[in-house]
Tab-separated table of C-alpha atoms and ligand atoms in Angstrom:
chain	number	residue	atom	x	y	z
X	1	MET	CA	153.556	74.608	44.910
X	2	SER	CA	150.148	75.895	46.000
X	3	VAL	CA	148.684	74.574	49.251
X	4	MET	CA	145.011	73.573	49.110
X	5	THR	CA	142.949	74.922	52.008
X	6	LYS	CA	139.344	74.245	52.938
X	7	THR	CA	136.980	76.629	54.694
X	8	THR	CA	135.320	75.447	57.927
X	9	ALA	CA	132.014	75.061	56.046
X	10	GLU	CA	133.686	72.752	53.521
X	11	ALA	CA	135.531	70.823	56.260
X	12	THR	CA	132.323	70.119	58.195
X	13	GLY	CA	130.268	69.459	55.059
X	14	GLY	CA	128.191	72.546	55.909
X	15	GLN	CA	127.505	71.068	59.369
X	16	LEU	CA	126.384	73.999	61.510
X	17	TYR	CA	126.757	72.389	64.908
X	18	GLN	CA	130.165	70.720	64.850
X	19	PRO	CA	132.959	72.762	66.489
X	20	ILE	CA	136.461	72.515	65.058
X	21	LEU	CA	139.277	72.509	67.636
X	22	CYS	CA	141.611	75.431	66.989
X	23	LYS	CA	144.833	76.508	68.692
X	24	ILE	CA	145.472	79.757	70.570
X	25	VAL	CA	148.821	80.941	69.221
X	26	SER	CA	149.011	84.182	71.182
X	27	LYS	CA	147.136	86.090	73.834
X	28	ARG	CA	147.714	89.693	74.875
X	29	ASP	CA	146.025	92.304	77.048
X	30	LEU	CA	144.016	95.030	75.336
X	31	THR	CA	142.735	96.461	78.653
X	32	PRO	CA	142.451	94.863	82.126
X	33	MET	CA	139.061	93.441	80.977
X	34	GLU	CA	139.754	92.552	77.341
X	35	LYS	CA	142.279	90.255	75.723
X	36	LEU	CA	143.177	89.656	72.085
X	37	PHE	CA	143.522	86.016	71.047
X	38	ARG	CA	145.225	84.969	67.828
X	39	ILE	CA	143.832	81.600	66.696
X	40	GLU	CA	145.080	79.087	64.143
X	41	MET	CA	142.876	76.552	62.420
X	42	PRO	CA	144.146	72.964	62.020
X	43	GLU	CA	146.532	72.581	59.065
X	44	GLY	CA	144.866	72.853	55.678
X	45	LEU	CA	141.822	74.737	56.992
X	46	GLU	CA	140.947	78.390	56.878
X	47	LEU	CA	138.023	80.177	58.526
X	48	GLY	CA	136.787	81.676	55.245
X	49	HIS	CA	135.069	84.636	56.906
X	50	ARG	CA	133.949	88.052	55.657
X	51	PRO	CA	134.430	91.274	57.688
X	52	GLY	CA	131.682	91.661	60.324
X	53	GLN	CA	130.911	87.960	60.834
X	54	PHE	CA	131.143	86.096	64.145
X	55	VAL	CA	132.058	82.625	65.385
X	56	GLN	CA	130.638	80.536	68.213
X	57	VAL	CA	133.486	79.816	70.647
X	58	SER	CA	133.214	76.798	72.955
X	59	ILE	CA	135.228	75.341	75.810
X	60	LEU	CA	134.272	71.951	77.241
X	61	GLY	CA	132.368	72.405	80.488
X	62	TYR	CA	131.910	76.157	80.027
X	63	GLY	CA	129.471	76.377	77.117
X	64	GLU	CA	129.570	78.580	74.089
X	65	ALA	CA	129.373	82.292	73.190
X	66	PRO	CA	129.257	84.327	69.977
X	67	ILE	CA	132.404	86.403	69.422
X	68	SER	CA	133.062	88.751	66.487
X	69	ILE	CA	136.014	88.052	64.260
X	70	SER	CA	138.326	90.962	64.844
X	71	SER	CA	140.790	90.489	61.986
X	72	SER	CA	140.420	90.829	58.231
X	73	PRO	CA	140.297	87.854	55.851
X	74	THR	CA	143.106	89.602	53.966
X	75	ARG	CA	145.425	88.585	56.849
X	76	LYS	CA	145.985	84.907	56.146
X	77	GLY	CA	146.930	81.940	58.346
X	78	TYR	CA	145.126	83.053	61.501
X	79	PHE	CA	142.161	85.002	62.827
X	80	GLU	CA	141.792	87.153	65.939
X	81	LEU	CA	139.138	87.511	68.632
X	82	GLY	CA	138.977	90.434	71.087
X	83	VAL	CA	137.260	89.056	74.181
X	84	ARG	CA	135.886	90.853	77.260
X	85	ASN	CA	135.808	88.818	80.466
X	86	ALA	CA	132.022	89.027	80.863
X	87	GLY	CA	130.974	85.659	82.306
X	88	THR	CA	131.363	81.891	82.171
X	89	LEU	CA	132.807	81.177	78.722
X	90	THR	CA	134.785	84.372	78.310
X	91	GLY	CA	136.190	84.049	81.861
X	92	ALA	CA	137.365	80.508	81.066
X	93	MET	CA	138.848	81.723	77.796
X	94	HIS	CA	140.855	84.451	79.552
X	95	ALA	CA	142.419	81.718	81.722
X	96	LEU	CA	143.655	79.770	78.680
X	97	ASN	CA	147.209	80.065	77.391
X	98	GLU	CA	149.150	79.800	74.155
X	99	GLY	CA	148.895	76.247	72.847
X	100	ASP	CA	145.474	75.605	74.423
X	101	LYS	CA	142.545	74.747	72.168
X	102	ILE	CA	139.046	76.150	71.802
X	103	GLY	CA	136.093	74.963	69.718
X	104	ILE	CA	135.019	77.147	66.804
X	105	ARG	CA	131.746	76.987	64.846
X	106	GLY	CA	131.142	79.341	61.980
X	107	PRO	CA	131.750	81.874	60.534
X	108	PHE	CA	128.126	82.970	60.892
X	109	GLY	CA	125.945	85.958	60.115
X	110	THR	CA	125.766	88.717	57.553
X	111	PHE	CA	128.821	90.858	56.831
X	112	PHE	CA	130.050	94.228	55.643
X	113	ASP	CA	129.703	93.708	51.919
X	114	VAL	CA	132.946	95.227	50.668
X	115	GLU	CA	131.970	94.645	47.027
X	116	LYS	CA	128.866	96.836	47.493
X	117	LEU	CA	130.960	99.429	49.343
X	118	ALA	CA	133.594	99.647	46.583
X	119	GLY	CA	134.272	103.233	45.508
X	120	LYS	CA	132.289	104.716	48.391
X	121	ASP	CA	133.539	107.159	51.002
X	122	LEU	CA	133.158	105.319	54.301
X	123	VAL	CA	132.615	106.798	57.753
X	124	LEU	CA	133.427	103.965	60.152
X	125	ILE	CA	132.002	104.710	63.607
X	126	ALA	CA	132.822	102.455	66.559
X	127	GLY	CA	131.967	102.852	70.230
X	128	GLY	CA	133.658	100.843	73.004
X	129	CYS	CA	133.718	97.105	72.213
X	130	GLY	CA	132.214	97.857	68.783
X	131	LEU	CA	135.795	98.304	67.610
X	132	ALA	CA	136.192	94.485	67.776
X	133	PRO	CA	133.936	93.676	64.779
X	134	MET	CA	134.775	96.995	63.086
X	135	ARG	CA	138.490	96.127	63.159
X	136	SER	CA	137.941	93.361	60.575
X	137	LEU	CA	136.588	95.973	58.144
X	138	LEU	CA	139.235	98.550	59.105
X	139	GLN	CA	142.042	96.076	58.431
X	140	TYR	CA	140.397	95.150	55.127
X	141	CYS	CA	140.332	98.851	54.131
X	142	GLN	CA	143.920	99.265	55.353
X	143	ASP	CA	145.047	96.361	53.137
X	144	ARG	CA	142.998	97.396	50.065
X	145	PRO	CA	142.593	101.190	50.247
X	146	SER	CA	142.328	101.588	46.468
X	147	GLU	CA	138.938	99.793	46.533
X	148	PHE	CA	137.332	102.675	48.476
X	149	GLY	CA	137.016	106.464	48.448
X	150	LYS	CA	137.798	108.587	51.507
X	151	LEU	CA	138.041	106.536	54.712
X	152	THR	CA	137.159	108.168	58.032
X	153	ILE	CA	137.358	106.487	61.446
X	154	LEU	CA	135.451	107.798	64.469
X	155	TYR	CA	136.080	105.947	67.729
X	156	GLY	CA	134.719	106.724	71.185
X	157	ALA	CA	135.361	105.029	74.529
X	158	LYS	CA	134.475	105.793	78.143
X	159	THR	CA	138.011	106.696	79.263
X	160	PRO	CA	141.496	106.554	77.664
X	161	ALA	CA	142.203	103.322	79.590
X	162	ASP	CA	139.060	101.678	78.153
X	163	ARG	CA	140.183	102.191	74.545
X	164	LEU	CA	140.675	98.899	72.709
X	165	TYR	CA	143.433	98.259	70.153
X	166	LYS	CA	145.449	101.308	71.229
X	167	GLU	CA	148.393	100.363	68.973
X	168	ASP	CA	146.079	100.069	65.967
X	169	LEU	CA	144.410	103.397	66.777
X	170	LEU	CA	147.830	105.065	66.758
X	171	GLU	CA	148.866	103.315	63.536
X	172	TRP	CA	145.609	104.234	61.764
X	173	SER	CA	145.848	107.874	62.846
X	174	LYS	CA	149.432	108.094	61.516
X	175	SER	CA	148.610	106.413	58.192
X	176	ASP	CA	147.587	108.223	55.000
X	177	THR	CA	144.744	105.730	54.515
X	178	PHE	CA	142.433	107.030	57.222
X	179	ALA	CA	141.273	110.361	58.643
X	180	CYS	CA	140.803	109.560	62.334
X	181	SER	CA	138.906	111.372	65.077
X	182	TYR	CA	138.821	109.937	68.559
X	183	ALA	CA	136.868	110.868	71.690
X	184	VAL	CA	136.546	109.738	75.282
X	185	ASP	CA	133.580	110.481	77.541
X	186	GLY	CA	135.941	111.623	80.289
X	187	VAL	CA	139.251	111.037	82.032
X	188	SER	CA	139.757	109.615	85.492
X	189	GLY	CA	142.456	110.255	88.122
X	190	ASN	CA	145.671	111.550	86.535
X	191	GLU	CA	144.793	110.303	83.068
X	192	CYS	CA	145.299	112.714	80.197
X	193	PHE	CA	143.975	112.420	76.650
X	194	ASP	CA	145.705	114.285	73.852
X	195	GLU	CA	144.630	112.105	70.907
X	196	GLY	CA	141.185	113.627	70.467
X	197	GLN	CA	138.222	115.247	72.136
X	198	ILE	CA	136.561	114.831	75.513
X	199	GLY	CA	132.865	114.147	74.935
X	200	LEU	CA	130.444	111.584	73.557
X	201	ILE	CA	131.238	110.139	70.145
X	202	THR	CA	128.497	112.309	68.602
X	203	VAL	CA	130.748	115.402	69.005
X	204	LEU	CA	132.915	114.010	66.207
X	205	ILE	CA	130.162	114.048	63.561
X	206	PRO	CA	129.221	117.748	63.018
X	207	PRO	CA	132.770	118.784	61.916
X	208	LEU	CA	132.875	116.087	59.178
X	209	SER	CA	132.900	117.304	55.614
X	210	LEU	CA	131.024	114.647	53.606
X	211	ASP	CA	130.346	114.045	49.934
X	212	VAL	CA	126.797	113.105	50.910
X	213	GLN	CA	125.850	111.378	47.628
X	214	ASN	CA	128.825	109.016	47.785
X	215	THR	CA	129.060	108.273	51.529
X	216	VAL	CA	128.109	105.206	53.553
X	217	ALA	CA	128.358	105.236	57.357
X	218	VAL	CA	128.929	102.046	59.348
X	219	ILE	CA	128.053	102.017	63.069
X	220	VAL	CA	129.006	99.410	65.691
X	221	GLY	CA	128.737	100.071	69.394
X	222	PRO	CA	126.685	99.800	72.556
X	223	PRO	CA	122.867	99.968	72.094
X	224	ILE	CA	122.563	103.492	73.564
X	225	MET	CA	124.904	104.910	70.921
X	226	TYR	CA	122.910	104.087	67.776
X	227	ARG	CA	119.962	106.451	68.151
X	228	PHE	CA	122.151	109.504	68.801
X	229	VAL	CA	124.743	108.727	66.136
X	230	ILE	CA	122.037	108.045	63.535
X	231	ALA	CA	120.344	111.376	64.377
X	232	GLU	CA	123.643	113.241	63.814
X	233	LEU	CA	124.278	111.419	60.522
X	234	LYS	CA	120.783	112.293	59.303
X	235	LYS	CA	121.469	115.957	60.151
X	236	LYS	CA	124.486	115.693	57.811
X	237	GLY	CA	122.100	114.538	55.044
X	238	LEU	CA	122.653	110.764	55.058
X	239	ALA	CA	119.581	108.609	54.313
X	240	GLU	CA	118.814	105.285	56.040
X	241	GLU	CA	119.890	103.510	52.830
X	242	GLN	CA	123.379	104.929	53.423
X	243	ILE	CA	123.778	103.674	57.001
X	244	ILE	CA	124.873	100.188	58.069
X	245	VAL	CA	124.590	98.957	61.669
X	246	SER	CA	125.791	95.805	63.394
X	247	LEU	CA	123.528	94.715	66.254
X	248	GLU	CA	124.332	92.552	69.266
X	249	ARG	CA	121.617	90.328	70.753
X	250	TYR	CA	121.771	87.476	73.238
X	251	MET	CA	122.368	84.324	71.140
X	252	LYS	CA	122.414	80.576	71.708
X	253	CYS	CA	122.574	78.509	68.517
X	254	GLY	CA	123.897	81.193	66.152
X	255	VAL	CA	122.205	79.496	63.201
X	256	GLY	CA	118.534	80.501	63.259
X	257	LYS	CA	117.115	77.532	65.190
X	258	CYS	CA	116.508	78.587	68.823
X	259	GLY	CA	114.880	82.023	68.523
X	260	HIS	CA	116.966	83.611	71.324
X	261	CYS	CA	118.134	86.470	69.114
X	262	ALA	CA	114.761	87.318	67.526
X	263	ILE	CA	113.672	90.924	67.011
X	264	GLU	CA	110.069	90.406	65.872
X	265	HIS	CA	110.397	88.111	62.812
X	266	THR	CA	114.082	88.913	62.288
X	267	TYR	CA	116.825	86.639	63.629
X	268	CYS	CA	119.929	88.597	64.508
X	269	CYS	CA	122.188	85.569	63.984
X	270	ILE	CA	121.248	84.811	60.368
X	271	ASP	CA	119.497	87.977	59.111
X	272	GLY	CA	122.196	90.019	60.929
X	273	PRO	CA	124.211	91.045	62.832
X	274	VAL	CA	124.971	93.476	59.963
X	275	PHE	CA	121.919	95.326	58.576
X	276	TRP	CA	121.265	98.318	56.365
X	277	LEU	CA	119.334	100.728	58.607
X	278	ASN	CA	116.336	100.891	56.241
X	279	GLN	CA	115.940	97.071	56.633
X	280	ILE	CA	115.322	97.347	60.377
X	281	SER	CA	114.144	100.868	61.159
X	282	ASN	CA	110.538	99.618	61.418
X	283	LEU	CA	111.453	96.697	63.715
X	284	LYS	CA	110.351	97.529	67.252
X	285	GLY	CA	113.318	97.462	69.652
X	286	ALA	CA	115.974	96.999	66.986
X	287	ILE	CA	117.611	100.371	67.647
W	301	FAD	C1	127.131	88.735	67.267
W	301	FAD	C2	127.834	88.919	68.589
W	301	FAD	C3	129.166	89.241	68.613
W	301	FAD	C4	129.839	89.392	69.829
W	301	FAD	N1	131.157	89.716	69.806
W	301	FAD	C5	131.836	89.798	70.957
W	301	FAD	C6	133.243	90.088	70.930
W	301	FAD	O1	133.860	90.260	69.882
W	301	FAD	N2	133.883	90.144	72.119
W	301	FAD	C7	133.223	89.961	73.313
W	301	FAD	O2	133.894	90.021	74.354
W	301	FAD	N3	131.893	89.715	73.361
W	301	FAD	C8	131.200	89.616	72.220
W	301	FAD	N4	129.855	89.352	72.258
W	301	FAD	C9	129.184	89.242	73.561
W	301	FAD	C10	129.355	87.877	74.165
W	301	FAD	O3	128.885	86.866	73.287
W	301	FAD	C11	128.530	87.808	75.467
W	301	FAD	O4	129.074	88.708	76.402
W	301	FAD	C12	128.444	86.405	76.028
W	301	FAD	O5	127.317	86.345	76.899
W	301	FAD	C13	129.664	86.001	76.819
W	301	FAD	O6	129.482	84.674	77.273
W	301	FAD	P1	129.907	84.239	78.734
W	301	FAD	O7	129.543	82.787	78.881
W	301	FAD	O8	131.311	84.615	78.999
W	301	FAD	O9	129.025	85.156	79.660
W	301	FAD	P2	127.628	84.785	80.369
W	301	FAD	O10	127.899	83.857	81.494
W	301	FAD	O11	126.644	84.416	79.336
W	301	FAD	O12	127.267	86.212	80.994
W	301	FAD	C14	127.489	87.434	80.284
W	301	FAD	C15	126.407	88.439	80.614
W	301	FAD	O13	125.208	88.050	79.925
W	301	FAD	C16	124.152	88.025	80.836
W	301	FAD	N5	123.202	86.971	80.429
W	301	FAD	C17	123.336	85.661	80.629
W	301	FAD	N6	122.240	85.019	80.145
W	301	FAD	C18	121.432	85.960	79.604
W	301	FAD	C19	120.160	85.947	78.918
W	301	FAD	N7	119.481	84.823	78.685
W	301	FAD	N8	119.659	87.130	78.471
W	301	FAD	C20	120.323	88.291	78.671
W	301	FAD	N9	121.521	88.363	79.312
W	301	FAD	C21	122.051	87.229	79.771
W	301	FAD	C22	124.804	87.734	82.173
W	301	FAD	O14	124.001	88.210	83.236
W	301	FAD	C23	126.091	88.521	82.089
W	301	FAD	O15	125.911	89.879	82.423
W	301	FAD	C24	129.149	89.220	71.057
W	301	FAD	C25	127.795	88.905	71.040
W	301	FAD	C26	127.133	88.764	69.828
W	301	FAD	C27	125.681	88.422	69.819
W	302	FES	S1	120.768	82.491	68.194
W	302	FES	FE1	119.404	80.855	67.879
W	302	FES	S2	118.027	81.693	66.427
W	302	FES	FE2	119.555	83.205	66.587
């Protein structure tokens, strides 16, 4: 017997402002600063997200914050959020336990359009916390590799200890689905790093052998990373029409009403966070 499920948009009648209470079913450390939460919707509901989208997470008395969905819609029955303890809401969330509830609005924002990317070679480039939104696309590719051409992952972090999703990184590098290259800016104390190179993430780009006509690069990371990574990709022959970026801006409403996330006339919450580079390269301050 098939079980009917509704998406959050259907359940709230398209209501953008009404959070749905969802249960934390597991919580585990990614690093001392970041935790991974697995969340379940109430019975009969599913989030109905696409890779690259975000939700607004709320806890009574602590406000709300946008958090990227870190798992693929191909993994059913739950979704995951990788959360850094950065302030009021995220600090309160880190203190919650299995069985506790959080409010969820969304999913919101533009997404990595996997239908448009079908058949393409993808170079998936994540820096630091950028692996959180990228992971939803990586898991999608892992679950449906036949939809794409060659899949390459580049991931850079400050130190080995700062690397998120270490188990996934190991699994992806062992799998036949991905070609993986990892880097760290440096090591501290008695740390050692034998899974890749020491240097900024840009050192991983020149050695790539690309079928330039059929390649799309996707970049998610800290603001400083974009300019340098884009310059290296252009040196390899990629045009702006072949580069996708996901941008992070301070947000409040998440639904295009408050203007907090505006870059000129573009609202990061509804026009983004995922953009083709040629859509935004003329926007002052976007990159
Ligand atoms: C689309 C999107 C996706 C995101 N995904 C994730 C994710 O997957 N995981 C994750 O951990 N984080 C993610 N973030 C970042 C997260 O939403 C922020 O760090 C958020 O501020 C945390 O809320 P908080 O209440 O815990 O922190 P806050 O108490 O808001 O403080 C966090 C930091 O923001 C600064 N700040 C506060 N107000 C302002 C303001 N008006 N302007 C500029 N800076 C301000 C504070 O000084 C502090 O340094 C995402 C953000 C966006 C826009
Ligand atoms: S966050 Fe309010 S308009 Fe984008």
